[in-house]
Amino acid sequence: MSQKADIALIGLAVMGQNLILNMDSHGFVVCAYNRTVDKVTHFLNHEAKGTKVIGATSLADMVSKLKTPRKIMLLVKAGSAVDAFIDQLVPLLSPGDLIIDGGNSEYQDTARRCDELKKKNLLYVGSGVSGGEEGARYGPSLMPGGHKEAWPLIKDIFQSIAAKSGSDPCCEWVGEGGAGHFVKMVHNGIEYGDMQLICEAYDLMKALGLNQKEMANAFDEWNKGELDSFLIEITRDILNYKDENGYLLERIRDTAGQKGTGKWTAIAALQYGVPVTLIGEAVFFRCLSALKEERVHASKQLSGPSGKKSVAERAQFLNHIKNALYCSKIVSYAQGFMLMREAAKEFDWNLNYGGIALMWRGGCIIRSRFLGNIKEAYTRNPQLSNLLLDDFFKKAIQSGQESWRQVVSQAVLWGVPVPALSAALAFYDGYRAEKLPANLLQAQRDYFGAHTYELLGKEGKFVHTNWTGTGGNVSASTYDA
Ligand code: NBP
């Protein structure tokens, strides 16, 4: 009988193939399987030729080729494909065997699958995998959660194949149930936010009249400082890219699609009542971008400011844009961590926020120097209630906020849409406000709906006022807000 495999991987599309080759490079024997079985043979004869990877012709064949307890990782399309494979695997497995889902599954699905498989004495892990094709091959960021007893079974494989930040693997146990996929979802939401912020900076550079080379140079410069990140780096490369017809970027249609993880983050934020405004704006702006025909029509009907878009000092304003981007990014991550903190309360997860920053520090799309600063903030104070309150970030915003305000106000005056930069600033001003106008909100709700209100100094005691003095208030059941 030939050597048994350490792990099986199902799903031979781009992520699965690369993750198998990564595991193989780290000395693990992997058994490959795919719904369309022909792809197994093709993979073994091409991409995996000369490796130790073995193939399976059926799920039963695959299961028979694994060391026990069996470890089977799915990298298939999220949703019903995952349930279909689980259903087929369960009768073939023994108590203590482990199924891992490395796709972009919804965290509630992962929590449900954990519960279902626990009843069958099987272990289940839902792991975020980030970094795309290249990450999968050479070191992804991995965010595993689910049944904690499964972690010792996969720790060695996962931490070996993960990206490294210095000598630390960008992979640590996240938490029970859907915690791994929740953290991956927030990562993706933050990715939406980072991308939107960069797009707004690019739009403002265009408004300033910079040519594409100048923009590329600005991003190149920014990448040497506190904004040093994968997304800034690829933006520079994209701006520099030319084909036989010149720069490619301006010929790309200005509509963006989405697969849903940003939307899920915004939905979770609404569900748990956390003001994750920047990611919400990033999702909505993708939706607005998709209304291309409507926008083209409206552009011929609706007017904006007529003045020339100019500034006294272009280099200085460019620096303002950089600072505005940095301050907004701090707010975005602060909001993302607020969401994780609230979910941790809801699901009783003991999330390690510094560990999460470290997991995102390398391998994934949002990898950046900045995540190292976040890790340090949580190392200084593991109980930190909000990133904005950490001294390092406090100082960063203090020194950048004048620029940030200049950029947002100038953009508004020019009519350049900056939903993420401005939402971040509004959040910052709201979060630091001792008093907000919600007193009026309470009064309005009491006026039209007899919802009652609290008085300052008498919190928790509810009163109702007959605001018109006529007894003619509208009833609460008619208007509810
Ligand atoms: P895809 O998301 O394109 O999925 C392709 C795989 O799913 C193939 O193995 C395919 O089998 C299988 N599959 C499909 Br499609 N429908 C199925 C069904 N009803 N039953 C069983 N199998 C089915 O692959 P991917 O882009 O490699 O991504 C894999 C997972 O990783 C996804 O959840 C994705 O969201 C996530 N992810 C992707 C990236 C990325 O950069 N692409 C990054 C991070 C995470 P077949 O060959 O027989 O059609």
XYZ file of C-alpha atoms and ligand atoms in Angstrom:
530
model
C 0.000 0.000 0.000
C 1.439 3.405 -0.958
C 2.021 6.240 1.517
C -1.088 7.649 3.194
C -1.814 11.331 2.857
C -1.640 13.858 5.707
C -4.639 15.754 4.407
C -7.112 15.698 1.527
C -8.094 18.758 -0.435
C -11.288 18.924 -2.436
C -11.678 21.600 -5.101
C -9.155 21.980 -7.866
C -9.856 25.540 -8.971
C -7.281 28.275 -8.498
C -7.278 28.335 -4.675
C -7.300 24.578 -4.141
C -4.546 23.820 -6.635
C -2.238 26.449 -5.184
C -2.886 25.480 -1.581
C -2.100 21.835 -2.415
C 1.202 22.850 -4.025
C 1.982 25.008 -0.993
C 1.320 22.075 1.381
C 3.419 19.812 -0.839
C 6.332 22.291 -0.772
C 6.190 22.147 3.023
C 6.551 18.358 3.066
C 2.914 17.324 3.580
C 1.394 14.594 1.464
C -1.892 15.778 0.002
C -4.633 13.758 -1.642
C -6.443 15.808 -4.309
C -10.058 15.401 -5.333
C -12.555 17.377 -7.395
C -16.249 17.031 -8.300
C -15.305 16.829 -11.966
C -12.867 13.974 -11.522
C -11.057 14.535 -14.862
C -9.506 17.626 -13.279
C -7.680 15.412 -10.770
C -5.836 13.544 -13.529
C -5.091 16.773 -15.347
C -3.723 18.360 -12.181
C -1.515 15.352 -11.387
C -0.139 15.309 -14.919
C 0.488 19.035 -15.159
C 0.661 21.474 -12.195
C 1.408 18.724 -9.646
C 3.739 16.684 -11.868
C 6.874 15.700 -9.975
C 5.315 16.389 -6.552
C 4.227 13.948 -3.814
C 0.547 14.831 -4.385
C -1.702 11.809 -4.849
C -5.127 11.773 -6.460
C -8.465 10.115 -5.751
C -11.098 8.906 -8.162
C -13.991 9.087 -5.690
C -14.666 10.367 -2.181
C -14.468 6.807 -0.833
C -11.112 6.356 -2.558
C -9.929 9.661 -1.070
C -11.029 8.720 2.455
C -9.219 5.373 2.188
C -5.966 7.176 1.347
C -5.873 9.344 4.483
C -4.071 8.969 7.791
C -6.448 8.947 10.762
C -7.935 11.031 12.205
C -8.757 12.143 8.681
C -8.395 15.788 7.708
C -10.329 16.910 4.648
C -10.252 20.484 3.418
C -12.850 21.924 1.046
C -11.961 24.766 -1.298
C -15.106 24.877 -3.366
C -17.672 27.511 -4.210
C -19.238 28.757 -0.986
C -22.857 27.808 -0.289
C -24.662 24.646 -1.330
C -21.501 23.005 -2.745
C -20.055 22.888 0.789
C -23.223 21.288 2.209
C -23.335 18.821 -0.685
C -19.791 17.644 0.027
C -20.390 17.446 3.776
C -23.481 15.291 3.177
C -21.493 12.910 0.981
C -18.523 12.776 3.353
C -20.343 12.145 6.633
C -21.213 8.465 5.940
C -17.610 7.798 4.928
C -15.977 9.250 8.059
C -15.317 8.004 11.605
C -15.724 9.854 14.921
C -12.935 12.395 15.423
C -12.342 12.970 11.702
C -12.197 16.583 10.600
C -13.748 18.579 7.758
C -12.302 22.045 7.065
C -13.996 24.616 4.858
C -11.477 27.098 3.460
C -13.922 28.916 1.168
C -15.593 32.249 1.726
C -18.541 30.832 3.618
C -20.994 32.926 5.613
C -20.162 32.703 9.294
C -23.713 31.652 10.217
C -23.411 28.703 7.806
C -20.166 27.709 9.488
C -21.740 27.929 12.955
C -24.661 25.792 11.746
C -22.308 23.190 10.224
C -20.288 23.082 13.461
C -23.465 22.281 15.410
C -24.633 19.660 12.923
C -21.291 17.846 12.759
C -20.775 17.925 16.513
C -23.934 15.812 16.809
C -22.279 13.304 14.469
C -19.031 13.259 16.513
C -17.130 14.860 13.651
C -14.894 17.897 13.928
C -15.417 20.999 11.806
C -13.319 24.081 11.061
C -14.301 27.102 8.971
C -11.151 28.906 7.978
C -10.735 32.242 6.267
C -8.089 32.015 3.552
C -6.828 35.280 2.155
C -4.217 36.288 -0.363
C -5.731 35.062 -3.618
C -3.866 32.734 -5.931
C -0.373 33.916 -5.008
C -1.103 33.814 -1.281
C -2.482 30.294 -1.536
C 0.686 29.159 -3.290
C 3.350 30.970 -1.273
C 1.741 31.852 2.048
C -1.833 32.908 2.731
C -3.252 34.493 5.815
C -5.317 31.762 7.497
C -8.085 32.417 10.019
C -9.340 29.096 11.423
C -12.291 28.781 13.799
C -14.826 26.116 14.773
C -14.294 23.116 17.013
C -11.276 23.940 19.177
C -10.333 20.230 19.517
C -9.528 20.317 15.794
C -6.791 22.938 16.124
C -4.001 20.591 17.324
C -4.729 18.363 14.316
C -4.077 21.109 11.765
C -1.883 23.616 13.585
C 1.360 22.299 12.119
C 0.080 22.212 8.526
C -1.677 25.595 8.757
C 1.157 27.458 10.438
C 3.740 25.915 8.084
C 1.953 26.985 4.910
C 0.810 30.415 6.162
C 2.570 33.670 5.352
C 5.055 34.855 7.957
C 5.408 38.235 9.560
C 9.039 38.093 10.622
C 9.090 34.601 12.082
C 5.435 34.655 13.234
C 2.919 32.711 11.151
C -0.064 34.739 9.895
C -2.338 32.042 11.279
C -3.657 31.484 14.778
C -6.746 29.872 16.243
C -9.529 32.475 16.109
C -12.409 31.043 18.129
C -15.427 28.794 18.328
C -18.194 28.340 15.743
C -18.184 30.847 12.902
C -15.408 33.024 14.427
C -12.847 32.295 11.678
C -15.235 33.139 8.886
C -16.529 36.192 10.766
C -12.987 37.558 11.042
C -12.392 36.776 7.366
C -15.623 38.596 6.504
C -14.494 41.696 8.412
C -11.119 41.434 6.670
C -12.899 41.495 3.323
C -15.054 44.424 4.415
C -11.941 46.327 5.428
C -10.474 45.447 2.038
C -13.523 47.121 0.409
C -12.900 50.191 2.571
C -9.182 50.391 1.800
C -9.851 50.063 -1.927
C -12.541 52.754 -1.854
C -10.251 55.150 0.027
C -7.504 54.634 -2.545
C -10.009 55.205 -5.367
C -11.090 58.483 -3.770
C -7.451 59.588 -3.470
C -6.960 58.735 -7.154
C -10.107 60.686 -8.102
C -8.868 63.719 -6.175
C -5.469 63.458 -7.870
C -7.265 63.483 -11.217
C -9.267 66.539 -10.110
C -5.974 68.229 -9.264
C -4.815 67.608 -12.814
C -2.051 65.098 -12.117
C -1.150 62.908 -15.072
C -0.975 59.165 -14.642
C 2.780 59.020 -14.176
C 2.581 61.681 -11.477
C -0.147 59.705 -9.721
C 1.928 56.520 -9.898
C 4.873 58.405 -8.446
C 2.728 59.723 -5.587
C 1.554 56.211 -4.681
C 5.130 54.989 -4.962
C 6.203 57.681 -2.486
C 3.298 56.922 -0.125
C 4.275 53.275 -0.151
C 7.529 54.162 1.581
C 5.836 55.554 4.675
C 2.964 54.779 7.018
C 0.704 53.778 4.090
C 3.112 51.045 2.987
C 0.771 48.240 1.889
C 0.002 45.728 -0.824
C -2.988 47.737 -2.095
C -0.994 50.988 -2.447
C 1.768 49.040 -4.200
C -0.547 47.444 -6.759
C -2.259 50.812 -7.344
C 1.135 52.246 -8.324
C 1.710 49.318 -10.674
C -1.761 49.620 -12.200
C -1.235 53.359 -12.812
C 2.126 52.640 -14.467
C 0.786 49.864 -16.676
C 0.777 50.520 -20.437
C -0.147 48.247 -23.340
C 0.262 48.939 -27.049
C -2.471 51.606 -26.809
C -0.956 53.438 -23.870
C -2.137 53.502 -20.264
C -4.747 50.809 -19.708
C -6.539 52.167 -16.623
C -8.470 54.976 -18.328
C -9.951 52.463 -20.783
C -11.463 50.309 -18.038
C -15.221 50.729 -17.474
C -15.944 52.552 -14.207
C -18.271 49.960 -12.686
C -17.299 47.592 -9.900
C -18.794 44.212 -9.071
C -18.830 42.453 -5.727
C -19.086 38.907 -4.462
C -20.848 39.740 -1.212
C -18.452 39.699 1.725
C -18.451 43.516 1.988
C -22.239 43.461 1.982
C -22.230 40.773 4.693
C -19.973 42.968 6.836
C -22.369 45.891 6.457
C -25.332 43.626 7.266
C -23.566 42.307 10.388
C -22.788 45.896 11.403
C -26.482 46.805 11.131
C -27.510 43.611 12.890
C -25.259 44.201 15.898
C -25.737 47.986 15.891
C -22.103 48.922 15.236
C -21.469 52.087 13.164
C -19.194 50.552 10.516
C -19.915 53.467 8.230
C -16.858 53.449 6.015
C -17.292 49.870 4.813
C -21.012 50.561 4.325
C -20.165 53.537 2.104
C -17.633 51.454 0.186
C -20.290 48.827 -0.554
C -22.888 51.431 -1.543
C -20.417 53.238 -3.784
C -19.796 50.006 -5.686
C -23.579 49.813 -6.105
C -23.630 53.415 -7.360
C -20.788 52.662 -9.770
C -22.861 49.822 -11.211
C -25.619 52.306 -12.226
C -23.543 53.341 -15.227
C -26.387 54.128 -17.660
C -28.303 56.105 -15.038
C -25.177 58.042 -14.146
C -24.428 58.862 -17.770
C -28.022 60.085 -18.169
C -27.914 62.098 -14.933
C -24.542 63.614 -15.817
C -26.274 65.451 -18.666
C -29.106 66.723 -16.441
C -27.748 67.476 -12.998
C -25.368 70.315 -12.328
C -22.560 70.603 -9.793
C -20.195 73.383 -8.768
C -18.878 75.352 -11.714
C -15.598 76.706 -10.309
C -12.178 75.537 -11.448
C -10.654 72.736 -9.389
C -7.404 74.231 -8.249
C -5.333 74.686 -5.119
C -2.588 77.151 -4.290
C 0.033 74.472 -3.597
C -0.375 71.204 -5.454
C 2.388 69.309 -3.628
C 0.987 70.420 -0.297
C -2.529 69.314 -1.230
C -1.204 65.964 -2.379
C 0.263 65.562 1.080
C -3.130 66.491 2.554
C -4.702 63.671 0.512
C -2.155 61.226 1.884
C -2.910 62.316 5.457
C -6.673 62.156 4.840
C -6.302 58.630 3.516
C -4.257 57.587 6.546
C -6.662 59.097 9.091
C -9.660 57.499 7.343
C -7.901 54.160 7.285
C -7.407 54.350 11.042
C -11.151 54.982 11.459
C -12.014 52.106 9.133
C -9.932 49.613 11.104
C -11.241 51.015 14.391
C -14.777 50.368 13.108
C -13.883 46.853 11.912
C -12.426 45.982 15.313
C -15.516 47.456 17.014
C -17.631 45.058 14.971
C -15.494 42.067 15.961
C -15.665 43.135 19.604
C -19.456 43.252 19.481
C -19.693 39.883 17.720
C -17.336 38.410 20.338
C -19.788 39.534 23.045
C -22.733 38.139 21.104
C -21.142 34.721 20.473
C -18.946 34.512 23.560
C -15.728 34.404 21.530
C -12.466 35.247 23.216
C -10.935 37.076 20.234
C -7.272 38.020 20.341
C -7.287 41.373 18.532
C -3.507 41.702 18.371
C -3.368 38.152 16.993
C -5.924 39.069 14.330
C -3.837 42.093 13.281
C -0.828 39.779 13.054
C -2.789 37.284 10.932
C -3.573 40.115 8.496
C -0.033 41.520 8.632
C 1.194 39.232 5.866
C -0.204 37.068 3.088
C -3.547 38.785 2.663
C -4.815 41.574 0.451
C -4.892 44.179 3.251
C -1.362 43.374 4.429
C 0.420 46.522 5.479
C 2.887 48.117 7.835
C -0.142 49.677 9.548
C -1.313 46.264 10.801
C 1.990 45.999 12.651
C 1.047 49.252 14.441
C -2.340 47.765 15.346
C -0.658 44.646 16.694
C 1.598 46.858 18.833
C -1.402 48.823 20.121
C -3.065 45.631 21.367
C 0.235 44.374 22.782
C 0.561 47.622 24.760
C -2.999 47.240 25.966
C -4.855 43.967 25.277
C -7.998 45.537 26.819
C -7.940 48.534 24.441
C -11.605 49.409 23.910
C -11.094 51.304 20.648
C -8.081 51.755 18.377
C -8.754 55.490 18.219
C -7.894 55.688 21.912
C -4.431 54.194 21.503
C -1.710 56.847 21.883
C -0.024 56.015 18.566
C -3.246 56.402 16.589
C -4.405 59.381 18.639
C -1.221 61.206 17.666
C -1.493 60.095 14.040
C -4.983 61.568 13.739
C -3.991 64.662 15.643
C -1.256 65.404 13.148
C -3.298 64.455 10.065
C -6.735 65.818 10.829
C -6.196 69.355 9.535
C -5.273 67.846 6.156
C -8.235 65.481 6.361
C -10.665 68.349 6.944
C -9.125 70.387 4.094
C -9.445 67.466 1.694
C -13.043 66.616 2.573
C -14.188 70.238 2.425
C -12.322 70.891 -0.819
C -13.814 67.745 -2.360
C -17.302 68.872 -1.349
C -16.699 72.322 -2.866
C -15.405 70.762 -6.075
C -18.240 68.243 -6.270
C -15.885 65.243 -6.150
C -17.600 62.376 -4.289
C -15.561 61.167 -1.306
C -18.034 58.990 0.618
C -15.421 57.004 2.532
C -13.141 59.920 3.451
C -16.117 61.981 4.607
C -17.947 59.142 6.405
C -14.763 58.439 8.341
C -14.457 62.088 9.343
C -18.121 62.285 10.385
C -17.633 59.158 12.481
C -14.523 60.609 14.077
C -16.330 63.828 14.974
C -19.329 61.856 16.243
C -17.245 59.447 18.298
C -15.340 62.261 19.991
C -18.517 64.269 20.695
C -19.568 64.377 24.328
C -22.975 65.529 23.159
C -24.819 64.581 20.003
C -28.216 65.918 18.884
C -29.948 62.662 19.804
C -31.748 64.531 22.614
C -33.886 66.076 19.883
C -34.339 62.625 18.361
C -35.667 61.298 21.659
C -38.034 64.239 21.914
C -39.286 63.780 18.338
C -39.939 60.085 18.952
C -41.813 60.896 22.111
C -43.795 63.637 20.335
C -45.136 61.504 17.507
C -45.070 58.077 19.099
C -45.147 58.474 22.887
C -41.879 56.502 22.955
C -40.831 58.330 26.180
C -37.352 59.757 26.835
C -34.624 59.778 29.469
C -33.536 62.938 31.259
C -29.869 63.811 31.820
C -28.907 62.816 35.320
C -31.939 60.558 35.564
C -30.886 57.882 33.101
C -33.077 54.832 33.027
C -36.144 56.743 34.218
C -38.514 57.253 31.350
C -40.918 60.138 31.017
C -43.461 61.143 28.421
C -44.601 64.666 27.624
C -47.756 65.850 25.965
C -45.812 68.190 23.662
C -48.819 70.081 22.254
C -50.587 70.369 25.543
C -53.786 69.438 23.729
C -53.777 65.703 24.322
C -53.697 65.314 20.573
C -50.463 63.364 20.159
C -50.389 60.765 17.401
C -50.540 57.272 18.847
C -47.412 55.135 19.088
C -48.907 52.322 17.096
C -49.547 54.604 14.119
C -46.015 55.952 13.778
C -43.123 53.850 14.988
C -39.558 54.979 14.369
P -14.482 28.582 -7.156
O -15.147 29.417 -6.114
O -14.551 29.026 -8.562
O -15.074 27.095 -7.051
C -14.634 26.091 -7.931
C -14.696 24.744 -7.257
O -16.008 24.515 -6.716
C -14.449 23.600 -8.245
O -13.776 22.589 -7.582
C -15.868 23.186 -8.596
O -15.942 21.867 -9.071
C -16.529 23.290 -7.261
N -17.995 23.349 -7.322
C -18.822 24.277 -7.865
Br -18.280 25.743 -8.813
N -20.112 23.989 -7.693
C -20.120 22.827 -7.023
C -21.165 22.010 -6.549
N -22.452 22.367 -6.686
N -20.847 20.872 -5.890
C -19.556 20.544 -5.707
N -18.508 21.296 -6.146
C -18.791 22.414 -6.788
O -12.940 28.309 -6.774
P -11.830 29.277 -6.180
O -11.810 30.605 -6.849
O -10.598 28.454 -6.159
O -12.319 29.512 -4.679
C -12.540 28.458 -3.772
C -13.113 29.040 -2.491
O -12.143 29.942 -1.922
C -14.382 29.864 -2.691
O -15.228 29.736 -1.587
C -13.854 31.274 -2.781
O -14.832 32.228 -2.425
C -12.707 31.244 -1.781
N -11.639 32.212 -2.004
C -11.259 32.522 -3.260
C -10.223 33.447 -3.447
C -9.749 33.790 -4.833
O -8.885 34.677 -4.943
N -10.224 33.129 -5.892
C -9.597 34.029 -2.342
C -10.001 33.648 -1.065
C -11.028 32.741 -0.905
P -15.949 21.551 -10.659
O -14.525 21.671 -11.086
O -16.487 20.190 -10.740
O -16.830 22.607 -11.307
